[in-house]
CSV table of C-alpha atoms in Angstrom, one decimal:
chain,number,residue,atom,x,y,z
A,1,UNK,CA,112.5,79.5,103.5
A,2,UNK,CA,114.2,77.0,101.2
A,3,UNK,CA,117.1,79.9,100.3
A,4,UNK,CA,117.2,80.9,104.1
A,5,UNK,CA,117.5,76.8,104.8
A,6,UNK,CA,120.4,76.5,102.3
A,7,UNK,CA,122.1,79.5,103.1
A,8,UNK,CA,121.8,78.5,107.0
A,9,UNK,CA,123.1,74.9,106.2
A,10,UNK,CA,125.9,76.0,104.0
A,11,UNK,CA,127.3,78.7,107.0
A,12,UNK,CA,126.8,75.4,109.5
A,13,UNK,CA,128.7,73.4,107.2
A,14,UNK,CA,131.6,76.2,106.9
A,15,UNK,CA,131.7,77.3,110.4
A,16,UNK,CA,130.1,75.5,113.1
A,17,UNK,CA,132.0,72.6,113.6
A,18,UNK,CA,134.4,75.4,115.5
A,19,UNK,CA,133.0,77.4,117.5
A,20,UNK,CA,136.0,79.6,117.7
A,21,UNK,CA,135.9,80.5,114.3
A,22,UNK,CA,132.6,82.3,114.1
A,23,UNK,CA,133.3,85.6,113.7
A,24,UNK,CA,130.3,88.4,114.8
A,25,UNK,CA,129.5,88.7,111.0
A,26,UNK,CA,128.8,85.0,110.7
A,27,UNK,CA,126.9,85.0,113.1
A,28,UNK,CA,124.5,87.5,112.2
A,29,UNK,CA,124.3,85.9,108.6
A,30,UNK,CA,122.8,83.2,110.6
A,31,UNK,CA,121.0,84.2,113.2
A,32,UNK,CA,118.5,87.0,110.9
A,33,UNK,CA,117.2,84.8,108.4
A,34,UNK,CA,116.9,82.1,111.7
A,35,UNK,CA,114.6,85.2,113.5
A,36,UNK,CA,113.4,86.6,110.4
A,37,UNK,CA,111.6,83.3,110.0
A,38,UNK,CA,110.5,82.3,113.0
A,39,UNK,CA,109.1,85.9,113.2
A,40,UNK,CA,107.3,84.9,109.7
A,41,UNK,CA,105.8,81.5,111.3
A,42,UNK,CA,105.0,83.4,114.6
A,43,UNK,CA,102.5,86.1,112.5
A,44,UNK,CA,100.7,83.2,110.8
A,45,UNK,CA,97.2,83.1,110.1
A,46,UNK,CA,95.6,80.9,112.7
A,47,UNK,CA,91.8,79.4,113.1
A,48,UNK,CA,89.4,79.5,116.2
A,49,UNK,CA,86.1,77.8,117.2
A,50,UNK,CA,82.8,78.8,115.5
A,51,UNK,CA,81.5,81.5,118.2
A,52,UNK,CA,85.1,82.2,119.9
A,53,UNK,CA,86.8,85.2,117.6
A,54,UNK,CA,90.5,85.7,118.5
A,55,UNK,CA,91.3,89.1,119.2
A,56,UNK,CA,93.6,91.9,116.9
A,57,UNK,CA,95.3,93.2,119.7
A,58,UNK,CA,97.8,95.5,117.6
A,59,UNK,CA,95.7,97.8,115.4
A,60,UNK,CA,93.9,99.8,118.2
A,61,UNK,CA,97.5,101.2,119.6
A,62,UNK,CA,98.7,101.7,116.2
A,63,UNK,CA,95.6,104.4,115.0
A,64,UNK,CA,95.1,107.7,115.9
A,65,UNK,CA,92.0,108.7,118.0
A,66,UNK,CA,91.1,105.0,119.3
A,67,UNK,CA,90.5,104.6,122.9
A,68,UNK,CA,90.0,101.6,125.6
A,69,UNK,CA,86.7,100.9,123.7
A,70,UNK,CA,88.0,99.2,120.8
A,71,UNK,CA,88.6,95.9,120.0
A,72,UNK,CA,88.8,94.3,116.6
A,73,UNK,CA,87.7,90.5,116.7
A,74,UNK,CA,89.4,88.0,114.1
A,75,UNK,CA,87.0,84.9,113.4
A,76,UNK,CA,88.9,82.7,111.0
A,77,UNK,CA,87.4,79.0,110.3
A,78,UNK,CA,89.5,76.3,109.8
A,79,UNK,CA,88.9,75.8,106.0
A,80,UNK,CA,91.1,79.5,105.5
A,81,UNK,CA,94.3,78.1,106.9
A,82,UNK,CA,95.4,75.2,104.9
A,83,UNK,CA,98.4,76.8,103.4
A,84,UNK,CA,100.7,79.7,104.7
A,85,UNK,CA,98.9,82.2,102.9
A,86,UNK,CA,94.8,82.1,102.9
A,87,UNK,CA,92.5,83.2,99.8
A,88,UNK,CA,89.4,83.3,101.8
A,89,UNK,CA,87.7,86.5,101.5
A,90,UNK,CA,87.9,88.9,104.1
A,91,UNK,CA,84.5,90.2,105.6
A,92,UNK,CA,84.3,93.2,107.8
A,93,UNK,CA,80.8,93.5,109.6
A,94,UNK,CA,80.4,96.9,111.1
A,95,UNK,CA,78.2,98.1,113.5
A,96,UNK,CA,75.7,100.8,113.8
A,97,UNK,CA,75.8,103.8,116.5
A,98,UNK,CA,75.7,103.2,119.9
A,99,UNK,CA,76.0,99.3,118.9
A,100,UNK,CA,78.8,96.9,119.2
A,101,UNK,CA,80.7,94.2,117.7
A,102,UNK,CA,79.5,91.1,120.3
A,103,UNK,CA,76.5,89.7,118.0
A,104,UNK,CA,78.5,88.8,115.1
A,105,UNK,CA,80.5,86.3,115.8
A,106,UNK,CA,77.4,84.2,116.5
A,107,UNK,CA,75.4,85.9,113.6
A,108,UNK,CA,77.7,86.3,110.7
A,109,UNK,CA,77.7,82.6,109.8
A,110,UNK,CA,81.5,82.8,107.8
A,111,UNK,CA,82.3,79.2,109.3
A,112,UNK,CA,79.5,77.7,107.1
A,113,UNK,CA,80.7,79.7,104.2
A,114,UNK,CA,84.6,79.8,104.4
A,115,UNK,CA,84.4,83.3,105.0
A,116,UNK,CA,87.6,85.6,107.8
A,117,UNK,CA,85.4,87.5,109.5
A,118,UNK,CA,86.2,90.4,111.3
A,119,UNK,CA,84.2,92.4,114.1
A,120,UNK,CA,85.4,96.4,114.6
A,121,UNK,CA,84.3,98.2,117.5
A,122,UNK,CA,83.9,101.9,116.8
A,123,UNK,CA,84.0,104.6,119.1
A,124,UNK,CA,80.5,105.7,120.2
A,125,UNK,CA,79.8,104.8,116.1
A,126,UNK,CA,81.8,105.7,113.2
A,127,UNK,CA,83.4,108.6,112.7
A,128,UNK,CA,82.0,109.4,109.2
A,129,UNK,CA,81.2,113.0,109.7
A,130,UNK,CA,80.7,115.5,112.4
A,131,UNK,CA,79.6,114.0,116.0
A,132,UNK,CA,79.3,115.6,119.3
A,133,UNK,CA,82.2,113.3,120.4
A,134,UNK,CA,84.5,115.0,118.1
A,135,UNK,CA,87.1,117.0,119.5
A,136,UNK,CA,88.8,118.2,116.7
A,137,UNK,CA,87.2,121.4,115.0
A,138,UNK,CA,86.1,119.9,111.5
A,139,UNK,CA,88.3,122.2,109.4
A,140,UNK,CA,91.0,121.3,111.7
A,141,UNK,CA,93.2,118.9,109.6
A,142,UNK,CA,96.4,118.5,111.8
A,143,UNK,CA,94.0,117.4,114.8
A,144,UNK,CA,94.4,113.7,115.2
A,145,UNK,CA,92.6,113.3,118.7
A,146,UNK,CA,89.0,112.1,116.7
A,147,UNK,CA,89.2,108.6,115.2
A,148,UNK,CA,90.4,108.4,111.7
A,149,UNK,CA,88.7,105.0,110.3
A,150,UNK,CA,90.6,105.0,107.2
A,151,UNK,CA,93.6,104.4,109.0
A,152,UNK,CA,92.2,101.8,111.4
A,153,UNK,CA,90.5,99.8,108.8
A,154,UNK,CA,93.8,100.2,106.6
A,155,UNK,CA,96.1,99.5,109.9
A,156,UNK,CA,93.2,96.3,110.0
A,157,UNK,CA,93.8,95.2,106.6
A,158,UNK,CA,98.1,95.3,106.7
A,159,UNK,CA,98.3,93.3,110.1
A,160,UNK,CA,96.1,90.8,108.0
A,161,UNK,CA,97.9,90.4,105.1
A,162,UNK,CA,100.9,89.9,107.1
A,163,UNK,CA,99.3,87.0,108.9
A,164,UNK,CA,98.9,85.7,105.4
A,165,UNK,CA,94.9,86.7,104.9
A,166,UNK,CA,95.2,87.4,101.3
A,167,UNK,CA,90.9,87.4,100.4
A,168,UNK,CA,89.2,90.2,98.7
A,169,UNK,CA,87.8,92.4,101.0
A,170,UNK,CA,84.3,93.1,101.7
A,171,UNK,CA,82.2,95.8,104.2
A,172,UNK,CA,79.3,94.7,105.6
A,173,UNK,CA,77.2,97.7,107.4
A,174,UNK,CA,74.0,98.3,109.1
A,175,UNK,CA,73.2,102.0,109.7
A,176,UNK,CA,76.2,104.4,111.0
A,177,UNK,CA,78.1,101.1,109.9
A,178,UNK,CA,76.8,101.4,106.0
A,179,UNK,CA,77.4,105.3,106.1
A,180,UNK,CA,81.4,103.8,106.8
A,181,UNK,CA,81.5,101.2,104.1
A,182,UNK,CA,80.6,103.8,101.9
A,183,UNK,CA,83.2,106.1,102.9
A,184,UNK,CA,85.6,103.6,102.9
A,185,UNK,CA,84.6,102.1,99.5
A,186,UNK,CA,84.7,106.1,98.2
A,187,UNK,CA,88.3,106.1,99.2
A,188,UNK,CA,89.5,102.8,98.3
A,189,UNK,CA,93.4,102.5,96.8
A,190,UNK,CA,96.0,100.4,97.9
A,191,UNK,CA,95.9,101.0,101.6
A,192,UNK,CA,92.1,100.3,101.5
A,193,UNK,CA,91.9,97.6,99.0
A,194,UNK,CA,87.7,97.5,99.3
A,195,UNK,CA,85.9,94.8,96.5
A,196,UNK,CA,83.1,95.0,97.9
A,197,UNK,CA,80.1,96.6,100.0
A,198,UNK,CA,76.7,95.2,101.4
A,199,UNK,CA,74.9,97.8,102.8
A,200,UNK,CA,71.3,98.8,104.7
């Protein structure tokens, strides 16, 4: 911001004091660092009342196999936003089959603890292995009509780190949710940067 700033001033300082004499490329020197960081200030990191979880609205049109049904619920206490960028570590609490993400945002507690929650639906469940919902055949690879969590929870995990959540990153699951953290513990790397699983 401080290079942008200068570079900004030093262009109004050249130029602006005529209008006539900015050319198209001057103006774009200006005006993309201007957008690039209000864009940066617009994707910040922002906190919401114990029990009132914000909603991820991006991630569930960004992944393969998602439908209407899910919703991914941000729960960020004020103590995680004091800078631009947050340390906090990031909790995922997953559901079992057939349950749902309401509860947690009343249960999970990560106000007290200066905890970023966040609260997945899955599709009827997890996708963790072969379900009746499945419309892909299971040695169909190309088939991208079933959910693929790895994705989600990765697309999950990248839309945070741009809004500046930069925690370790933890799975809690219950049931159909523990077989997930498990499989996406098994398969953690860069996209799925996992520290951490509770599980029962």
């Amino acid at each position: 911001p401080d290079s942008i700033a200068l570079h900004c001033n030093n262009l109004i300082d050249l130029k602006l004091y005529s209008p006539i004499a900015i050319g198209a490329q001057d103006m774009k020197q200006v005006l993309l660092p201007l957008m690039a960081l209000a864009a940066f200030e617009a994707a910040a990191l922002t906190s919401n009342p114990e029990g009132s979880p914000q909603i991820m609205s991006n991630v569930c049109s960004a992944t393969p196999g998602r439908t209407e049904k899910c919703e991914v619920e941000l729960d960020v206490p004020a103590s995680c936003v004091a800078g631009v960028a947050s340390s906090c570590p990031v909790v995922f609490f997953l559901h079992g089959a057939g349950g749902t993400n309401r509860g947690f945002a009343q249960a999970s507690t990560v106000h007290d603890h200066g905890l970023i929650g966040v609260y997945p639906q899955g599709e009827d469940g997890w996708n963790t292995g072969p379900k009746s919902s499945n419309l892909c055949d299971w040695d169909d690879f190309e088939c991208t009509s079933d959910p693929d969590e790895g994705a989600f929870f990765s697309a999950i995990i990248a839309e945070l780190r741009i809004l500046g959540a930069n925690g370790n990153v933890y799975l809690i699951g219950n049931s159909n949710g523990a077989a997930l953290a498990h499989r996406l513990a098994a398969n953690a790397g860069d996209d799925l940067p996992i520290t951490g699983i509770v599980t029962k």
